[in-house]
Amino acid sequence: MNPAGTIDPPEAAPAALDGFEGMPLRVKAVSKSFAGNRVLTDVSLEAVPGEIHLLIGPNGAGKSTLFNVMTGVHRADGGEVRLADARIDRLRTVQVARRGVSRTFQNLQLFSDLTVLENLLVAEHASRRRAVRRRSRDGQAMLRDLIDGLGLGAVADKRPADLSFGERRFVEIARALASRPRVLLMDEPAAGLSFGDRARLKEMLRQVRASGVTTVLVEHDMRFAMSLGDTATVLAAGRCIFQGTPADAQRSEEVRREYLG
Amino acid sequence: MDKYLQFLISGIALGSVYSLVSLGITLAFRTTGVLNFAQGSFVMVSGLTFITLRDDMPLIPLLLLVIALGVLLGAVVERIAIAPARHLTHESLVIITIGLAEVLRGLALLTFGDRTKYTDSFVAWRPLHVAGATVSMQTLFVVLGAVVAVVVTLLALERTRLGRALRASAMDSDMSILCGVSPKMVTFVTLGVAGGLAAIAGSLLAPVTGMGFESGLDLAIKGLFAAVLGGLGSLKGALWGGMTFGLLEAFALFAVPTYSVSITLGLVVLLLVVRPQGLTSGTGARVGAL
Amino acid sequence: MDRLTLPLVRRRNRDITGLAVVAVFVFALPFAVADDGTLRLFILAGTYVVIATGLQMCFGYAGLLNLGIPAFAAVGAYTYAILGRDGTNPWVAVLCAVLAAALVAAVLGVLVLRLRALYFAIAAFGLVLIADNIISAWTDVTDGAEGMIGVPQLSLGDLLLGSTEGTYYLMWAFAIAVLLLSLLVRHSAYGRSVLAVRDSEVASAAFGVPVRRRLLEMFVLSGAVAGLGGALYAHDITVISPKAFGVELLLLVTVVVVVGGKDTIWGVLVGAAAVVLLQNEILPAVFASGNIELVVFGGILVVAMILAPTGVVGLIREAVQLASSRVGRGRRAEPAGEPSRETEESHA
């Protein structure tokens, strides 16, 4: 039985991605307003290495904004974000990225004039600047694993415009992983994916978790999220209304009211 | 004292012309997203037409004719060069308008020759003398003409149905489409209006500075800088930008005449660096902080 | 472990080989064609290639419409001419010309790249007017609007490179070098980051690419290359004036890049050939009036931008792709690009 209370078919322990490691991400009392509109109020969460931390809530709850604050796209009005013990909320996006925080975008932001492989290479290049203790394999092997693991082998030399929607989603995800992130922020990666693609994504995320990377997953698809998540933070109208296991989240009265009800 | 008054007067006169040019540019930009690098050429072509026909026609009909031709020019340009390119990037449209500007410049060269042409003022009255400064009649006409043109345009935007449609499209083009405003029509009308405004500017300016096929570039760049200075995207900004640019230029002409162009443009760039959104709050110029 | 990047390496090698072929052709041409007139056409084409590559790298790779390119060419030309006339070794003068253009681009870039894309285009356009003004007004140094004569020429030891053949080889040696530079930039990790910035500033920042610095670097590079072109032009003609670096040059260089294709060096070569032929062979033959250039090239720019935004090279590429995909490559289960209709609901 996994935390969501459903039974998954028995499977071998997922192979971990080599050379990855995670770092804790702590968000403390973050608030953000835009032109007088309060989008985030006093939001805190702690994402831990080797776990998938769900970030769920209705549309407009502030999830993407929180990602933007975490990655330096917006500056929080109050509160702080820490990667391990270092504050990152005052850093620019480029600096946050160089510290090992990777993300996917809800509305795909692929490099449209570069091939799939080139998209990954751009991200992989960034990771070379960090002093990440690599274990056995080198960057190319890692990219090979990512490409194969997400079924992109046949299209590695094509541009995003020539790909199917599912393939484009996977490129976005592969790119986020290509930089060997310590923290992986995923913004609705399963949206619009076919059943088969969803299974493949699930498998990849399990590998990521097994590697020790810290993952924060925003997801609308409850079944998908619950089957993967280890902890959940529920946002509604910019506030945290629940934190705990996914199973408890489903049972919580408040969450039901705000979101599922 | 009179020196400063003189430079103030020329500043206002220049500012009036630039306000007209900048208004045409900003209007087109706000409603269609097209940055018309050919606006200066519109002015130049209209001005040259005005000068050429001056001896053949009385003033008022000539002005009306030139304005009508200006509107026609804007509309034609929109149909053949802008409408087919709606789906392209902003940079591509800029390149297209630059191409247009050069076509007009070349046509002017072929039609009107390579010399600057001159004409008389609207009326042959003697200049005024005010507190030690001289104000030529044409200068007065320039300022008055610009004011009238701007007021009429703004009123038309406020009061007429067409004007409201243009404003709606500028504010929210998706919504206005839902309300039945056709974006193609908006672009068409806007470029026509821009052409008309350019024609007025050209006619007012022609007696003062003369017009030649080279005049368009100068006016285009200055008009664009003026529009940007005002904060591209706000009509109020276009006027403020035009006026300020005119005063800056008058100051530069007064202080360092041979380098006036560089100083004026340079000052605008510096101003934008300090305040990227321009003088008024338009759509703003700064890249997001990445 | 290079199997993964094999397609990339192959593309780069293919381009380099192609350039080598061009180099051989260029080297051999004077042996086949002794006619001065033809060589002069090639020299002109080479000048356009150098200057247009500056625009191509900036616009094609970084998406920056550097309309100020003629101004940087002017900085290069005048730096070379002024230093050369004062007795500096012409090769040193060329180097200084490139550095001067780069420096001006760096200073201006820092100011102007803070502005949004369209504001940047306007500011860059203004540089043309500013350069013309400064050159015309600073008569002590530049001899003013009338132009500067007596510009010294480059030489290799005892061999004066001022002859038609000498200038031909000089111009094309640099043209090939500049094309090679553009090629190497494109096929490198650096170049990938530049294209990434053009495609999505948000995503490239999110993956560690210093966006503003990249744009500045490409702007400076384009200015430096244009400056080189200006200096070579000064060597060639030995007479320079502000008129040579005005909107006409911008128009021609833009036509080269747009008609040829802004994405690759092949576009620049094709575009330069087309422009030189049109300007010097076709137009004079068809039209009696010498003043038709502006209308024709302006019109071409408009039409090309509307009908073929990727240029001739882009069209050829699309045609090839269309042909090869019709020869039955793998098809997909779902139409390209649409989200799947299989959602949780259908598998409840």
mmCIF file of N, CA and C in Angstrom, chain C residues 161-233:
data_model
loop_
_atom_site.group_PDB
_atom_site.id
_atom_site.type_symbol
_atom_site.label_atom_id
_atom_site.label_comp_id
_atom_site.label_asym_id
_atom_site.label_seq_id
_atom_site.Cartn_x
_atom_site.Cartn_y
_atom_site.Cartn_z
ATOM 1 N N LEU C 161 49.033 45.174 -50.923
ATOM 2 C CA LEU C 161 47.769 44.491 -51.164
ATOM 3 C C LEU C 161 46.718 45.415 -51.769
ATOM 4 N N GLY C 162 47.160 46.519 -52.342
ATOM 5 C CA GLY C 162 46.195 47.470 -52.859
ATOM 6 C C GLY C 162 45.702 47.160 -54.248
ATOM 7 N N SER C 163 46.377 46.236 -54.932
ATOM 8 C CA SER C 163 45.918 45.893 -56.272
ATOM 9 C C SER C 163 44.587 45.162 -56.173
ATOM 10 N N THR C 164 43.942 45.041 -57.286
ATOM 11 C CA THR C 164 42.645 44.362 -57.267
ATOM 12 C C THR C 164 42.785 42.943 -56.728
ATOM 13 N N GLU C 165 43.780 42.246 -57.239
ATOM 14 C CA GLU C 165 43.973 40.873 -56.782
ATOM 15 C C GLU C 165 44.330 40.823 -55.312
ATOM 16 N N GLY C 166 45.209 41.751 -54.911
ATOM 17 C CA GLY C 166 45.628 41.776 -53.519
ATOM 18 C C GLY C 166 44.448 42.020 -52.582
ATOM 19 N N THR C 167 43.643 43.024 -52.915
ATOM 20 C CA THR C 167 42.483 43.328 -52.079
ATOM 21 C C THR C 167 41.503 42.166 -52.096
ATOM 22 N N TYR C 168 41.367 41.540 -53.252
ATOM 23 C CA TYR C 168 40.461 40.388 -53.364
ATOM 24 C C TYR C 168 40.827 39.321 -52.334
ATOM 25 N N TYR C 169 42.111 38.935 -52.338
ATOM 26 C CA TYR C 169 42.517 37.883 -51.399
ATOM 27 C C TYR C 169 42.406 38.341 -49.959
ATOM 28 N N LEU C 170 42.768 39.605 -49.717
ATOM 29 C CA LEU C 170 42.671 40.143 -48.365
ATOM 30 C C LEU C 170 41.231 40.091 -47.872
ATOM 31 N N MET C 171 40.327 40.628 -48.709
ATOM 32 C CA MET C 171 38.923 40.714 -48.305
ATOM 33 C C MET C 171 38.363 39.321 -48.044
ATOM 34 N N TRP C 172 38.644 38.403 -48.934
ATOM 35 C CA TRP C 172 38.047 37.073 -48.770
ATOM 36 C C TRP C 172 38.721 36.248 -47.691
ATOM 37 N N ALA C 173 39.986 36.518 -47.433
ATOM 38 C CA ALA C 173 40.603 35.830 -46.288
ATOM 39 C C ALA C 173 39.848 36.186 -45.021
ATOM 40 N N PHE C 174 39.557 37.478 -44.862
ATOM 41 C CA PHE C 174 38.804 37.895 -43.683
ATOM 42 C C PHE C 174 37.358 37.427 -43.740
ATOM 43 N N ALA C 175 36.791 37.433 -44.943
ATOM 44 C CA ALA C 175 35.393 37.002 -45.054
ATOM 45 C C ALA C 175 35.254 35.542 -44.620
ATOM 46 N N ILE C 176 36.159 34.705 -45.106
ATOM 47 C CA ILE C 176 36.121 33.291 -44.724
ATOM 48 C C ILE C 176 36.340 33.168 -43.215
ATOM 49 N N ALA C 177 37.278 33.949 -42.698
ATOM 50 C CA ALA C 177 37.552 33.870 -41.261
ATOM 51 C C ALA C 177 36.305 34.229 -40.456
ATOM 52 N N VAL C 178 35.631 35.282 -40.891
ATOM 53 C CA VAL C 178 34.449 35.732 -40.163
ATOM 54 C C VAL C 178 33.316 34.712 -40.279
ATOM 55 N N LEU C 179 33.170 34.134 -41.449
ATOM 56 C CA LEU C 179 32.155 33.091 -41.625
ATOM 57 C C LEU C 179 32.469 31.883 -40.753
ATOM 58 N N LEU C 180 33.752 31.549 -40.681
ATOM 59 C CA LEU C 180 34.161 30.437 -39.830
ATOM 60 C C LEU C 180 33.826 30.731 -38.376
ATOM 61 N N LEU C 181 34.062 31.976 -37.976
ATOM 62 C CA LEU C 181 33.723 32.384 -36.617
ATOM 63 C C LEU C 181 32.242 32.182 -36.344
ATOM 64 N N SER C 182 31.421 32.644 -37.275
ATOM 65 C CA SER C 182 29.968 32.503 -37.096
ATOM 66 C C SER C 182 29.583 31.031 -36.980
ATOM 67 N N LEU C 183 30.203 30.233 -37.805
ATOM 68 C CA LEU C 183 29.947 28.802 -37.821
ATOM 69 C C LEU C 183 30.327 28.151 -36.493
ATOM 70 N N LEU C 184 31.533 28.485 -36.025
ATOM 71 C CA LEU C 184 31.999 27.890 -34.779
ATOM 72 C C LEU C 184 31.152 28.340 -33.602
ATOM 73 N N VAL C 185 30.717 29.595 -33.655
ATOM 74 C CA VAL C 185 29.833 30.057 -32.587
ATOM 75 C C VAL C 185 28.553 29.222 -32.579
ATOM 76 N N ARG C 186 27.978 29.049 -33.762
ATOM 77 C CA ARG C 186 26.704 28.326 -33.835
ATOM 78 C C ARG C 186 26.829 26.901 -33.322
ATOM 79 N N HIS C 187 27.925 26.251 -33.701
ATOM 80 C CA HIS C 187 28.056 24.838 -33.346
ATOM 81 C C HIS C 187 28.818 24.629 -32.052
ATOM 82 N N SER C 188 28.595 25.492 -31.103
ATOM 83 C CA SER C 188 29.303 25.347 -29.830
ATOM 84 C C SER C 188 28.306 25.463 -28.695
ATOM 85 N N ALA C 189 28.746 25.097 -27.524
ATOM 86 C CA ALA C 189 27.875 25.237 -26.358
ATOM 87 C C ALA C 189 27.509 26.696 -26.154
ATOM 88 N N TYR C 190 28.468 27.571 -26.420
ATOM 89 C CA TYR C 190 28.204 29.002 -26.299
ATOM 90 C C TYR C 190 27.065 29.416 -27.225
ATOM 91 N N GLY C 191 27.174 28.993 -28.474
ATOM 92 C CA GLY C 191 26.151 29.344 -29.453
ATOM 93 C C GLY C 191 24.783 28.799 -29.076
ATOM 94 N N ARG C 192 24.769 27.602 -28.524
ATOM 95 C CA ARG C 192 23.495 27.032 -28.097
ATOM 96 C C ARG C 192 22.865 27.917 -27.013
ATOM 97 N N SER C 193 23.712 28.422 -26.137
ATOM 98 C CA SER C 193 23.142 29.264 -25.083
ATOM 99 C C SER C 193 22.618 30.568 -25.669
ATOM 100 N N VAL C 194 23.243 31.058 -26.725
ATOM 101 C CA VAL C 194 22.751 32.284 -27.360
ATOM 102 C C VAL C 194 21.388 32.041 -27.999
ATOM 103 N N LEU C 195 21.265 30.954 -28.731
ATOM 104 C CA LEU C 195 19.974 30.637 -29.334
ATOM 105 C C LEU C 195 18.921 30.393 -28.271
ATOM 106 N N ALA C 196 19.357 29.792 -27.173
ATOM 107 C CA ALA C 196 18.406 29.564 -26.077
ATOM 108 C C ALA C 196 17.858 30.890 -25.571
ATOM 109 N N VAL C 197 18.745 31.854 -25.428
ATOM 110 C CA VAL C 197 18.312 33.173 -24.959
ATOM 111 C C VAL C 197 17.295 33.766 -25.919
ATOM 112 N N ARG C 198 17.552 33.607 -27.204
ATOM 113 C CA ARG C 198 16.615 34.137 -28.183
ATOM 114 C C ARG C 198 15.263 33.435 -28.094
ATOM 115 N N ASP C 199 15.277 32.133 -27.920
ATOM 116 C CA ASP C 199 14.027 31.373 -27.906
ATOM 117 C C ASP C 199 13.227 31.573 -26.627
ATOM 118 N N SER C 200 13.895 31.648 -25.500
ATOM 119 C CA SER C 200 13.168 31.849 -24.254
ATOM 120 C C SER C 200 14.103 32.394 -23.195
ATOM 121 N N GLU C 201 13.990 33.687 -22.944
ATOM 122 C CA GLU C 201 14.858 34.286 -21.933
ATOM 123 C C GLU C 201 14.574 33.692 -20.566
ATOM 124 N N VAL C 202 13.308 33.450 -20.305
ATOM 125 C CA VAL C 202 12.916 32.906 -18.997
ATOM 126 C C VAL C 202 13.556 31.553 -18.766
ATOM 127 N N ALA C 203 13.422 30.667 -19.746
ATOM 128 C CA ALA C 203 13.953 29.312 -19.570
ATOM 129 C C ALA C 203 15.474 29.318 -19.556
ATOM 130 N N SER C 204 16.101 30.140 -20.372
ATOM 131 C CA SER C 204 17.561 30.104 -20.372
ATOM 132 C C SER C 204 18.121 30.596 -19.040
ATOM 133 N N ALA C 205 17.479 31.614 -18.477
ATOM 134 C CA ALA C 205 17.917 32.039 -17.148
ATOM 135 C C ALA C 205 17.715 30.913 -16.149
ATOM 136 N N ALA C 206 16.593 30.207 -16.297
ATOM 137 C CA ALA C 206 16.289 29.118 -15.372
ATOM 138 C C ALA C 206 17.276 27.976 -15.499
ATOM 139 N N PHE C 207 18.070 27.959 -16.558
ATOM 140 C CA PHE C 207 19.075 26.913 -16.701
ATOM 141 C C PHE C 207 20.472 27.479 -16.714
ATOM 142 N N GLY C 208 20.643 28.606 -16.048
ATOM 143 C CA GLY C 208 21.970 29.101 -15.767
ATOM 144 C C GLY C 208 22.619 29.923 -16.846
ATOM 145 N N VAL C 209 21.874 30.329 -17.872
ATOM 146 C CA VAL C 209 22.497 31.135 -18.913
ATOM 147 C C VAL C 209 22.382 32.615 -18.540
ATOM 148 N N PRO C 210 23.509 33.331 -18.482
ATOM 149 C CA PRO C 210 23.454 34.751 -18.128
ATOM 150 C C PRO C 210 22.915 35.562 -19.298
ATOM 151 N N VAL C 211 21.613 35.816 -19.270
ATOM 152 C CA VAL C 211 20.935 36.374 -20.438
ATOM 153 C C VAL C 211 21.519 37.707 -20.911
ATOM 154 N N ARG C 212 21.561 38.680 -19.979
ATOM 155 C CA ARG C 212 22.009 40.008 -20.421
ATOM 156 C C ARG C 212 23.441 39.994 -20.902
ATOM 157 N N ARG C 213 24.262 39.167 -20.252
ATOM 158 C CA ARG C 213 25.662 39.136 -20.658
ATOM 159 C C ARG C 213 25.792 38.544 -22.054
ATOM 160 N N ARG C 214 25.022 37.502 -22.328
ATOM 161 C CA ARG C 214 25.060 36.896 -23.664
ATOM 162 C C ARG C 214 24.690 37.902 -24.729
ATOM 163 N N LEU C 215 23.604 38.644 -24.472
ATOM 164 C CA LEU C 215 23.152 39.621 -25.453
ATOM 165 C C LEU C 215 24.231 40.679 -25.664
ATOM 166 N N LEU C 216 24.848 41.119 -24.588
ATOM 167 C CA LEU C 216 25.908 42.119 -24.711
ATOM 168 C C LEU C 216 27.070 41.552 -25.517
ATOM 169 N N GLU C 217 27.444 40.323 -25.214
ATOM 170 C CA GLU C 217 28.559 39.721 -25.934
ATOM 171 C C GLU C 217 28.281 39.635 -27.425
ATOM 172 N N MET C 218 27.069 39.243 -27.785
ATOM 173 C CA MET C 218 26.742 39.134 -29.210
ATOM 174 C C MET C 218 26.676 40.509 -29.861
ATOM 175 N N PHE C 219 26.203 41.476 -29.121
ATOM 176 C CA PHE C 219 26.144 42.836 -29.638
ATOM 177 C C PHE C 219 27.561 43.350 -29.905
ATOM 178 N N VAL C 220 28.456 43.131 -28.955
ATOM 179 C CA VAL C 220 29.840 43.559 -29.117
ATOM 180 C C VAL C 220 30.488 42.822 -30.282
ATOM 181 N N LEU C 221 30.235 41.529 -30.380
ATOM 182 C CA LEU C 221 30.794 40.741 -31.476
ATOM 183 C C LEU C 221 30.326 41.281 -32.823
ATOM 184 N N SER C 222 29.024 41.579 -32.907
ATOM 185 C CA SER C 222 28.511 42.067 -34.191
ATOM 186 C C SER C 222 29.122 43.423 -34.527
ATOM 187 N N GLY C 223 29.303 44.249 -33.516
ATOM 188 C CA GLY C 223 29.922 45.547 -33.749
ATOM 189 C C GLY C 223 31.368 45.402 -34.198
ATOM 190 N N ALA C 224 32.094 44.489 -33.551
ATOM 191 C CA ALA C 224 33.500 44.275 -33.898
ATOM 192 C C ALA C 224 33.638 43.778 -35.341
ATOM 193 N N VAL C 225 32.796 42.832 -35.712
ATOM 194 C CA VAL C 225 32.864 42.282 -37.078
ATOM 195 C C VAL C 225 32.513 43.367 -38.093
ATOM 196 N N ALA C 226 31.485 44.164 -37.790
ATOM 197 C CA ALA C 226 31.134 45.250 -38.699
ATOM 198 C C ALA C 226 32.292 46.246 -38.800
ATOM 199 N N GLY C 227 32.949 46.498 -37.663
ATOM 200 C CA GLY C 227 34.103 47.388 -37.664
ATOM 201 C C GLY C 227 35.210 46.868 -38.558
ATOM 202 N N LEU C 228 35.438 45.568 -38.496
ATOM 203 C CA LEU C 228 36.434 44.952 -39.376
ATOM 204 C C LEU C 228 36.060 45.207 -40.830
ATOM 205 N N GLY C 229 34.776 45.001 -41.136
ATOM 206 C CA GLY C 229 34.310 45.239 -42.499
ATOM 207 C C GLY C 229 34.551 46.666 -42.936
ATOM 208 N N GLY C 230 34.300 47.598 -42.027
ATOM 209 C CA GLY C 230 34.517 49.000 -42.335
ATOM 210 C C GLY C 230 35.981 49.297 -42.628
ATOM 211 N N ALA C 231 36.866 48.728 -41.806
ATOM 212 C CA ALA C 231 38.301 48.961 -42.012
ATOM 213 C C ALA C 231 38.751 48.398 -43.351
ATOM 214 N N LEU C 232 38.295 47.218 -43.680
ATOM 215 C CA LEU C 232 38.673 46.606 -44.959
ATOM 216 C C LEU C 232 38.149 47.439 -46.125
ATOM 217 N N TYR C 233 36.948 47.943 -45.953
ATOM 218 C CA TYR C 233 36.372 48.807 -46.987
ATOM 219 C C TYR C 233 37.238 50.055 -47.172
#
